[in-house]
Coordinates of C-alpha atoms and ligand atoms in Angstrom, one line a residue:
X1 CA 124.9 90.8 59.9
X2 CA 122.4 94.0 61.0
X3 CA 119.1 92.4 62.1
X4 CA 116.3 94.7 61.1
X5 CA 115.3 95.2 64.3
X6 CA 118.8 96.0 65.6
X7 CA 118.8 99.0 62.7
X8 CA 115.6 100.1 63.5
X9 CA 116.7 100.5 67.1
X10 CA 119.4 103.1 66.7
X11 CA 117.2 104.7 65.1
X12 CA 114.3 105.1 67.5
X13 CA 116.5 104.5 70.7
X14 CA 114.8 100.9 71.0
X15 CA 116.4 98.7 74.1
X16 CA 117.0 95.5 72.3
X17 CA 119.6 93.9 74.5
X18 CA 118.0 92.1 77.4
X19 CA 120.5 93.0 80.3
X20 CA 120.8 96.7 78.7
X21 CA 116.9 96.8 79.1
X22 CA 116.7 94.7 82.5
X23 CA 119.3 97.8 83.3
X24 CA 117.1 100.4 82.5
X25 CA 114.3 99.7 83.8
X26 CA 115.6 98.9 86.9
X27 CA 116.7 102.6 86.4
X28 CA 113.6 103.9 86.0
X29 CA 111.7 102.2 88.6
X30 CA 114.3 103.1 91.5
X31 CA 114.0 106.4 90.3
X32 CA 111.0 107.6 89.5
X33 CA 108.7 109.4 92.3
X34 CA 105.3 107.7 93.0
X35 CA 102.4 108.7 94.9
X36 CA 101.7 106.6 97.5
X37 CA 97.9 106.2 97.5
X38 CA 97.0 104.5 101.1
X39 CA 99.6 105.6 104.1
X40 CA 98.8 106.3 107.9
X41 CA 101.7 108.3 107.9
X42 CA 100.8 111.8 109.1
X43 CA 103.0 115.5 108.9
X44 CA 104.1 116.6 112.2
X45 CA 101.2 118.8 112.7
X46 CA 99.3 115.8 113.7
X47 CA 99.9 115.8 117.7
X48 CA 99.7 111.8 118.8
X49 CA 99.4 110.5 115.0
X50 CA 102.5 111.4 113.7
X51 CA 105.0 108.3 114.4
X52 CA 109.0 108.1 113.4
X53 CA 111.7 107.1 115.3
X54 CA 113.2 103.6 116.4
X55 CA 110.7 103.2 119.2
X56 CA 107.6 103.5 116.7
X57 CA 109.3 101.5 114.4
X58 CA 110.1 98.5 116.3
X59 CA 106.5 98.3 117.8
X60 CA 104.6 98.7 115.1
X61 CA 102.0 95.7 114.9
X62 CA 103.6 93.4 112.6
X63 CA 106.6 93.1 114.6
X64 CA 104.7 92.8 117.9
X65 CA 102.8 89.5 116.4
X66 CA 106.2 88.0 115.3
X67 CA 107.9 88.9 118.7
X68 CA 105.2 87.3 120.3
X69 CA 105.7 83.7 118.7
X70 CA 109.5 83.8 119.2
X71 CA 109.4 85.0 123.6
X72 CA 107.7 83.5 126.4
X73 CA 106.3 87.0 127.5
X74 CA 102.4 86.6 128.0
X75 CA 100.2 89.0 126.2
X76 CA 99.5 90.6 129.2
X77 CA 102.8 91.1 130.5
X78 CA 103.7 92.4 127.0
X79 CA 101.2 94.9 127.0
X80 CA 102.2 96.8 130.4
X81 CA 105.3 97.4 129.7
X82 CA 106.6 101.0 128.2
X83 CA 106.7 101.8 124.4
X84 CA 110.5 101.8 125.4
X85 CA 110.6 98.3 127.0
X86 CA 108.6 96.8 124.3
X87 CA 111.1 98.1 121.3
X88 CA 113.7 96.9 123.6
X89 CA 112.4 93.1 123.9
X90 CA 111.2 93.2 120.3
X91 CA 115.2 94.1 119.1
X92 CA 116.0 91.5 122.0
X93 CA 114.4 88.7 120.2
X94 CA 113.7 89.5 116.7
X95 CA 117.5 91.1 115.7
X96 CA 119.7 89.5 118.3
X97 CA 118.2 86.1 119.6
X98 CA 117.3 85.3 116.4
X99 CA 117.8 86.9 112.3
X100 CA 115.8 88.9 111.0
X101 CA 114.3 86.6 108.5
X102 CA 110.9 88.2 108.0
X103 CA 109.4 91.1 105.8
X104 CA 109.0 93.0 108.5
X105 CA 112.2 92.4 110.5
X106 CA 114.5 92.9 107.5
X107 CA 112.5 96.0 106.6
X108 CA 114.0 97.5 109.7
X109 CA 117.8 96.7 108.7
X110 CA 116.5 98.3 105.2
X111 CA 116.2 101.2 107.4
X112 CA 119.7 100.9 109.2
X113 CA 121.2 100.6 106.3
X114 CA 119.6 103.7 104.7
X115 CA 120.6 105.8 108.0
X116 CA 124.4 103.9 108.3
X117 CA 123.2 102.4 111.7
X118 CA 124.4 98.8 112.7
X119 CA 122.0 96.3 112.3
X120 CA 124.1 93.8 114.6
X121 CA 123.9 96.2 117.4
X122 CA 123.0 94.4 120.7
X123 CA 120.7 97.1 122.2
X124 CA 119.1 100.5 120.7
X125 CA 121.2 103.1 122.3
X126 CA 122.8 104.2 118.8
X127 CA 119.6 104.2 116.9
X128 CA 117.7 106.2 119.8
X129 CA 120.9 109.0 119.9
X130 CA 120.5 109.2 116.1
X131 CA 116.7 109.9 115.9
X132 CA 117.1 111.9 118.5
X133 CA 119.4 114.1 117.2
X134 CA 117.2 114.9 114.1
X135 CA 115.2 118.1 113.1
X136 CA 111.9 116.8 112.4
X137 CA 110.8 118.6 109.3
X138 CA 114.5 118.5 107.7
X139 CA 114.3 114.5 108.5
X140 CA 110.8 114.3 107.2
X141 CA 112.0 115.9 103.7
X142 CA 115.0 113.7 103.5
X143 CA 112.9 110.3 104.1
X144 CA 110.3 111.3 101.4
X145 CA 113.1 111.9 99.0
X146 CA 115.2 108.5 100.1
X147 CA 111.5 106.8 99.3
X148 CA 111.0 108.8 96.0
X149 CA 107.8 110.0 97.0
X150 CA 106.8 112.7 96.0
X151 CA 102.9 112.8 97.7
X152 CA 101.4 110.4 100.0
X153 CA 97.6 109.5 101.1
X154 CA 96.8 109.8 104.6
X155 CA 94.0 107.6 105.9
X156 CA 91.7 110.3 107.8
X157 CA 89.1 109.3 110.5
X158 CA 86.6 111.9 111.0
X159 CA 85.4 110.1 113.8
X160 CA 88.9 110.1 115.7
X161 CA 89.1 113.0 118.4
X162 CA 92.7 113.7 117.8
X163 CA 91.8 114.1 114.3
X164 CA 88.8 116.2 114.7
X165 CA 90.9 118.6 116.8
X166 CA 93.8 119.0 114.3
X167 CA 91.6 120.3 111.6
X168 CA 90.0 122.0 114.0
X169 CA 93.1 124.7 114.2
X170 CA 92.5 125.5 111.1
X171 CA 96.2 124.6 110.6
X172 CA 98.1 124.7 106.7
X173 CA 99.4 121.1 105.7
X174 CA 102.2 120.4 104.0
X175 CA 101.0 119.8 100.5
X176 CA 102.8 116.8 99.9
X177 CA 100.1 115.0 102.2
X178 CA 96.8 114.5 101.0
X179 CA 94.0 113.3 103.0
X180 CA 91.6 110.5 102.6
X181 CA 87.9 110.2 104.2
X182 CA 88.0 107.0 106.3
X183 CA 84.5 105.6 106.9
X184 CA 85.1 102.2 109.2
X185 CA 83.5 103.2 111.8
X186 CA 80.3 104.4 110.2
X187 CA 80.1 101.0 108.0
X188 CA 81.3 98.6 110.4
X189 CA 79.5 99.5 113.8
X190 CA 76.5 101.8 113.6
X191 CA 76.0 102.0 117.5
X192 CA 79.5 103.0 117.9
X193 CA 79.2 105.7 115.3
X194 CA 75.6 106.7 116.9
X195 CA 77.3 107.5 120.5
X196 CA 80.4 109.1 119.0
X197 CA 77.9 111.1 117.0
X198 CA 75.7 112.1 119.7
X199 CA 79.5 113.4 121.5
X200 CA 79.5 115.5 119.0
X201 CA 75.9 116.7 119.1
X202 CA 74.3 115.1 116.5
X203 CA 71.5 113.0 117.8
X204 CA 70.8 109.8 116.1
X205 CA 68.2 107.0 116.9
X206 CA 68.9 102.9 116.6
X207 CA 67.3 103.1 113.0
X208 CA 68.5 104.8 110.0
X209 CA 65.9 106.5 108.5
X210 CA 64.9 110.0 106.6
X211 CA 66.3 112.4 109.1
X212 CA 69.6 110.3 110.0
X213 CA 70.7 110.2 106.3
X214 CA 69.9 113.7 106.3
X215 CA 71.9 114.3 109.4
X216 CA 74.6 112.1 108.3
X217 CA 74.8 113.6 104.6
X218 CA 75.3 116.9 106.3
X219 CA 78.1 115.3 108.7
X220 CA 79.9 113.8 105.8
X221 CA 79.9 116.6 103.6
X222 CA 80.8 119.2 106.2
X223 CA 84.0 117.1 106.6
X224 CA 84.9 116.6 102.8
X225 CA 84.5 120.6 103.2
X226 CA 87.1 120.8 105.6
X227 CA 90.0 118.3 104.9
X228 CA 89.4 117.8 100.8
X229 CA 89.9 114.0 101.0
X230 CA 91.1 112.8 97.5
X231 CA 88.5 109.5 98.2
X232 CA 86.0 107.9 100.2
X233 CA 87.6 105.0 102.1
X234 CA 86.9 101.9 103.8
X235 CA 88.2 98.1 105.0
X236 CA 85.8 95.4 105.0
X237 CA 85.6 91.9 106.4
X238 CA 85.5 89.1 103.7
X239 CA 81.1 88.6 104.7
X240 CA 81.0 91.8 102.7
X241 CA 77.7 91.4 100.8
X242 CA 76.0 93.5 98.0
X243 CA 73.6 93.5 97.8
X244 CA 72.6 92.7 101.1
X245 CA 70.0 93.2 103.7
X246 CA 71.9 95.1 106.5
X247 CA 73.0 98.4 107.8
X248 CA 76.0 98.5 106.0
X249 CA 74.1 97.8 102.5
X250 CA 71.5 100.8 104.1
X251 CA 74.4 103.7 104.8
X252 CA 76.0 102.5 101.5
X253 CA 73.2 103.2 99.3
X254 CA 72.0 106.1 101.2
X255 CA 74.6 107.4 102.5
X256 CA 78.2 106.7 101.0
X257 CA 77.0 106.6 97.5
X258 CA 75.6 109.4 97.4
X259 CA 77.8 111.8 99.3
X260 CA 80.6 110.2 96.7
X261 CA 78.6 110.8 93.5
X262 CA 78.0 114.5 94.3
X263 CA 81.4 115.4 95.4
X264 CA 82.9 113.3 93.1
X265 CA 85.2 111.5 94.9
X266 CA 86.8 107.9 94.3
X267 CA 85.2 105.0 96.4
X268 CA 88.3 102.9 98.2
X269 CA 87.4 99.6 99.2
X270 CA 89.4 97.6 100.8
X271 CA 88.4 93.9 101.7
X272 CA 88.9 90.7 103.2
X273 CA 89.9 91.7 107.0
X274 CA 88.9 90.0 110.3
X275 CA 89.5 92.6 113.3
X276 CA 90.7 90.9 116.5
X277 CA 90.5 87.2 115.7
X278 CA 93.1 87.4 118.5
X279 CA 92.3 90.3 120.6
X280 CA 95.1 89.6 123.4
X281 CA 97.4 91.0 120.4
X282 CA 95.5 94.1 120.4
X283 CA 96.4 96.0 117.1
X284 CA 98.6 93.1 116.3
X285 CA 95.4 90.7 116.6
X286 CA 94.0 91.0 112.9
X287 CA 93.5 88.3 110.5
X288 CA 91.9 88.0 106.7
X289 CA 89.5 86.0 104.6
X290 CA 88.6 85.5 101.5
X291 CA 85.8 87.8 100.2
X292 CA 83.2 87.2 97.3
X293 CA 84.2 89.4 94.4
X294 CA 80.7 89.6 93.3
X295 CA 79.6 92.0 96.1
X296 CA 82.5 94.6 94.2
X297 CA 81.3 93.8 90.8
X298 CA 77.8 94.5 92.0
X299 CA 79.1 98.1 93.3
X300 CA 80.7 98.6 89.8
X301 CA 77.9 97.2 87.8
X302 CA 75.2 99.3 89.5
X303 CA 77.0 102.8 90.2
X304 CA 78.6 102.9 86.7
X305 CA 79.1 106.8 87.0
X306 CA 81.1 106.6 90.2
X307 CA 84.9 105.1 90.2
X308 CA 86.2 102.2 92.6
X309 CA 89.9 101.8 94.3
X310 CA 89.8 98.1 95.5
X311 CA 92.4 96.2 97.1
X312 CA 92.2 92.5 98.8
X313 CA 93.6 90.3 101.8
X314 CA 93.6 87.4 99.6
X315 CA 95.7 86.2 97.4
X316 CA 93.2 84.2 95.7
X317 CA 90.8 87.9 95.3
X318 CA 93.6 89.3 93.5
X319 CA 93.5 87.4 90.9
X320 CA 89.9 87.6 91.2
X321 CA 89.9 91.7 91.1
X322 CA 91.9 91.6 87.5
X323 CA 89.2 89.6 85.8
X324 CA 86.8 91.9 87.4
X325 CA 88.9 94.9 86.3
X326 CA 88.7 93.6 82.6
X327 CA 85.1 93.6 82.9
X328 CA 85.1 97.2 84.9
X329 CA 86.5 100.1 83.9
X330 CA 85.1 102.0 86.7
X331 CA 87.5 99.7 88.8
X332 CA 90.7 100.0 89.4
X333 CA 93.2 97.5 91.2
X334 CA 95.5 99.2 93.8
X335 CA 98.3 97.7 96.2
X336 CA 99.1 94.5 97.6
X337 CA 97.9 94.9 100.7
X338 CA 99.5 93.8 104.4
X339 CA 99.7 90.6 104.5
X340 CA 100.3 90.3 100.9
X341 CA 103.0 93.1 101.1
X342 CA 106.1 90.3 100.9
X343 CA 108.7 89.9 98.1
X344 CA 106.9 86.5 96.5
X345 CA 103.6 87.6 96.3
X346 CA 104.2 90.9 95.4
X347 CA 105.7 89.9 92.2
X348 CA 103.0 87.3 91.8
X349 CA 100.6 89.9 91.7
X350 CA 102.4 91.9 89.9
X351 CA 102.8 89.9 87.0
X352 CA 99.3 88.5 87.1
X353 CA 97.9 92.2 86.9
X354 CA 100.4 93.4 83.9
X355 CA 99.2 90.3 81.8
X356 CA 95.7 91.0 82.3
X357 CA 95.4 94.4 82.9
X358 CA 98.9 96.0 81.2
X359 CA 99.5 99.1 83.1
X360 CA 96.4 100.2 84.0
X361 CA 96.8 99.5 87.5
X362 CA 98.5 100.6 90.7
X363 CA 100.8 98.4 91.9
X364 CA 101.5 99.0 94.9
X365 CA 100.6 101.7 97.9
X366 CA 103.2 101.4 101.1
X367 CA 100.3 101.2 103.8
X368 CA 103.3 102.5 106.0
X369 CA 102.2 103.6 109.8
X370 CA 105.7 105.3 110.7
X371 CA 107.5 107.3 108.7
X372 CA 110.9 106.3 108.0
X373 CA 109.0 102.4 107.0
X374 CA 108.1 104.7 103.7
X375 CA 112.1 103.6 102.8
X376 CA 112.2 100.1 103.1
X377 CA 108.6 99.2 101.8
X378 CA 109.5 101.3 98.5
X379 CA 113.0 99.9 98.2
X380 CA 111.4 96.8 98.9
X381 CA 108.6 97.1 96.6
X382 CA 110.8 98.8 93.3
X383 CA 112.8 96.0 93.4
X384 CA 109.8 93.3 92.8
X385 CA 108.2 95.8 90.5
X386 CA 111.4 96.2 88.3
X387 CA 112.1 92.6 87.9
X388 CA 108.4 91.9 86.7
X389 CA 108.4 94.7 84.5
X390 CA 111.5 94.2 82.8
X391 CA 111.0 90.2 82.0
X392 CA 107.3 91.2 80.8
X393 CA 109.5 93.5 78.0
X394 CA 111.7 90.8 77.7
X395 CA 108.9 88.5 76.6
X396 CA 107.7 91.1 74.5
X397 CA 111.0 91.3 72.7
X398 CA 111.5 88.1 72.6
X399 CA 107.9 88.2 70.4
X400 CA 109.3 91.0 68.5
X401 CA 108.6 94.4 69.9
X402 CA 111.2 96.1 71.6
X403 CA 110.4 98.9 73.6
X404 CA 111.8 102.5 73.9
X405 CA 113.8 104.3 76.3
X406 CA 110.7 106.9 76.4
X407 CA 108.0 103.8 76.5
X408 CA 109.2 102.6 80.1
X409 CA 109.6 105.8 81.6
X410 CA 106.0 106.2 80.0
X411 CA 104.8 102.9 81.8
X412 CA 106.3 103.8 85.1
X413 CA 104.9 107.0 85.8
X414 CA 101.9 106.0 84.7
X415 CA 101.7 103.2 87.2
X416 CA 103.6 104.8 89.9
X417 CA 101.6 108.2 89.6
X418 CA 99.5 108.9 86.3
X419 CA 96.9 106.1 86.8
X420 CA 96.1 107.4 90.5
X421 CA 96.2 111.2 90.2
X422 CA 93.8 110.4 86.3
X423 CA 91.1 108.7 88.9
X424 CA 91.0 110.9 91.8
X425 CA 90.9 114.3 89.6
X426 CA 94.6 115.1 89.9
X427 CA 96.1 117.3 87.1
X428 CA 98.9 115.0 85.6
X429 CA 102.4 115.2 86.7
X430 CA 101.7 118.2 89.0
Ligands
RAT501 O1 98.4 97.4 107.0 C1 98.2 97.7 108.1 O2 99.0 98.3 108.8 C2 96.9 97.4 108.7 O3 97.0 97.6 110.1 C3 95.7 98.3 108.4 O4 96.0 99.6 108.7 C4 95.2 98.3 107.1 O5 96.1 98.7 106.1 C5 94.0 99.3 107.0 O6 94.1 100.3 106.4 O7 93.0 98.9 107.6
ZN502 ZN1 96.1 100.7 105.8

């Protein structure tokens, strides 16, 4: 006997078989391009910022903490030797003394695989020849389109030298890249940003008052002028307070806020980080904490005309920023971030954000430093995302609603893309 629902689906193109469906939408997810809203990858243009190659690869600073817990090199030690030397030890101990058991570690076979180099090689030699032998801008194409992604968010420090002089030339950027307006160092250490400042001729005293915010209005917007960020960013340590009684609170409300509200750009927070609880590891040596939500829901509560990005280090906050979503719709969830980027908590979040938020998220961003990494943490990522997805259907079905062909691809690209280029002022689908 025809169920009703099996009729109605030839009729509408409804996926009511479970493995047909789980089939699809892995379909859908592997395939469909997303913009990946928080990257530090940068186009070639970007003299010293622009990293890709085996050597970036293998020292990038989650591998350099997990090589350091399985070697008897001292910090020190570690730290002298070459970029070359380093890769080398870290393939040494990571890939041949021991398997690659890790996120980060099998993220680099994810790479081999994707480039048909041998992950069981005993040294770098065929990896270095192959990098080497590429044509930058061609490679560069052909790893955005391995990722399927089709733009990328660049995280832009306008307090970086190297930065400053880039934009400086006046150069075009590829369009695929779009910048971002990174504002660490202005929240998180005023005296730094006061001498970097005064490098640049702006002369700032200890004490923010009229004529600083008017000097550091004009500073701000003279940037968004120049590089067009599609948000105002920042990371924060899990003491983030608002309101509160410090600096920080002072350049948000006079500062941030306002140069946000009259360009009209996005607010990206991301919170929960502890710089250098280890600084022998350097850039390695960051840890995380849990925040207090409230300071976020504060944000949203008071600046209801102005849209928030957030993203935490704790897996406890993320369930946390859902319920605040629900409450929020001038928030919007983005990413599991670092330390959270790994296969079980991933899908954790994942699911906890579709059953109390649907799609109106962003699941994930790749946060990738070096550019061939943009491969493995989407493969990586689509494959978690795909499994939730399709068992939240097949709950759905198995309630009594079967969904479309047309109604997944709907849900993806509007998770993958729609919901982020909607908040930062993108024309859909362009
Ligand atoms: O995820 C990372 O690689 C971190 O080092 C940070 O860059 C973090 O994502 C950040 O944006 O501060
Ligand atoms: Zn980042």
């Amino acid at each position: 006997m025809v169920s009703l629902m099996e009729k109605r689906g030839a009729a509408v193109d409804l996926l009511t078989d479970p493995a047909e469906l789980r089939r699809y939408v892995e379909l859908v997810v592997e395939t469909t391009p997303v913009s990946d809203v928080h990257t530090h990858v940068f186009p070639p243009e970007f003299e010293g910022l622009f990293s890709h190659g085996i050597d970036d690869l293998l020292t990038y600073h989650y591998l350099i903490a997990e090589t350091l817990r399985s070697t008897d090199i001292s910090h020190a030690r570690f730290w002298e030797l070459s970029k070359t030397a380093r890769a080398d030890l870290v393939w040494r101990s990571l890939f041949v003394e021991n398997t690659p058991l890790s996120e980060a570690a099998r993220g680099i076979v994810s790479i081999f695989d994707a480039f048909g180099l041998d992950p069981r090689s005993p040294d770098l030699a065929e990896a270095r020849n192959y990098f080497k032998s590429l044509n930058l801008n061609d490679h560069l194409d052909r790893v955005l389109e391995m990722s399927g992604v089709s733009e990328l968010v660049m995280t832009n420090d306008p307090f970086d030298e190297r930065e400053a002089h880039v934009w400086g030339t006046g150069a075009n950027l590829d369009s695929r890249f779009h910048a971002s307006f990174r504002l660490d160092a202005l929240l998180g250490d005023w005296g730094e940003t006061v001498e970097i400042l005064a490098s640049r001729g702006l002369s700032l005293g200890p004490m923010i008052d009229d004529g600083a915010v008017s000097e550091l209005r004009h500073f701000l917007d003279s940037w968004i002028a120049r590089i067009k960020p599609l948000y105002i960013a920042a990371s924060l340590p899990p003491e983030f307070r608002y309101p509160d009684t410090n600096v920080c609170d002072q350049l948000l409300r006079q500062v941030v806020l306002p140069t946000a509200r009259e360009h009209g750009l996005a607010l990206a927070l991301m919170i929960g980080v502890r710089r250098g609880v280890n600084p022998a590891l350097k850039s390695a040596g960051d840890g995380m904490g849990k925040a207090d939500i409230r300071a976020l829901e504060n944000l949203c509560a008071e600046n209801p005309d102005l849209r928030f990005m957030a993203t935490f280090l704790s897996r406890e906050n993320q369930h946390e920023l859902c319920v605040s979503a629900r409450k929020f719709n001038n928030l919007m969830p983005f990413g599991c971030w670092w330390f959270l980027n790994n296969p079980s908590i991933v899908s954790e979040i994942t699911n906890e954000r579709l059953e109390l938020l649907g799609p109106s998220f962003i699941p994930q961003h790749s946060d990738a430093r070096v550019l061939e990494q943009l491969i493995y943490k989407w493969r990586h990522a689509r494959v978690q995302i795909a499994t939730v997805l399709s068992e939240t259907y097949a709950r759905l079905l198995q309630s009594g609603r079967a969904v479309t062909r047309d109604e997944v691809v709907r849900d993806v690209q509007r998770m993958f893309s729609g919901n982020f280029r909607a908040w930062v002022g993108l024309s859909p689908g362009a």
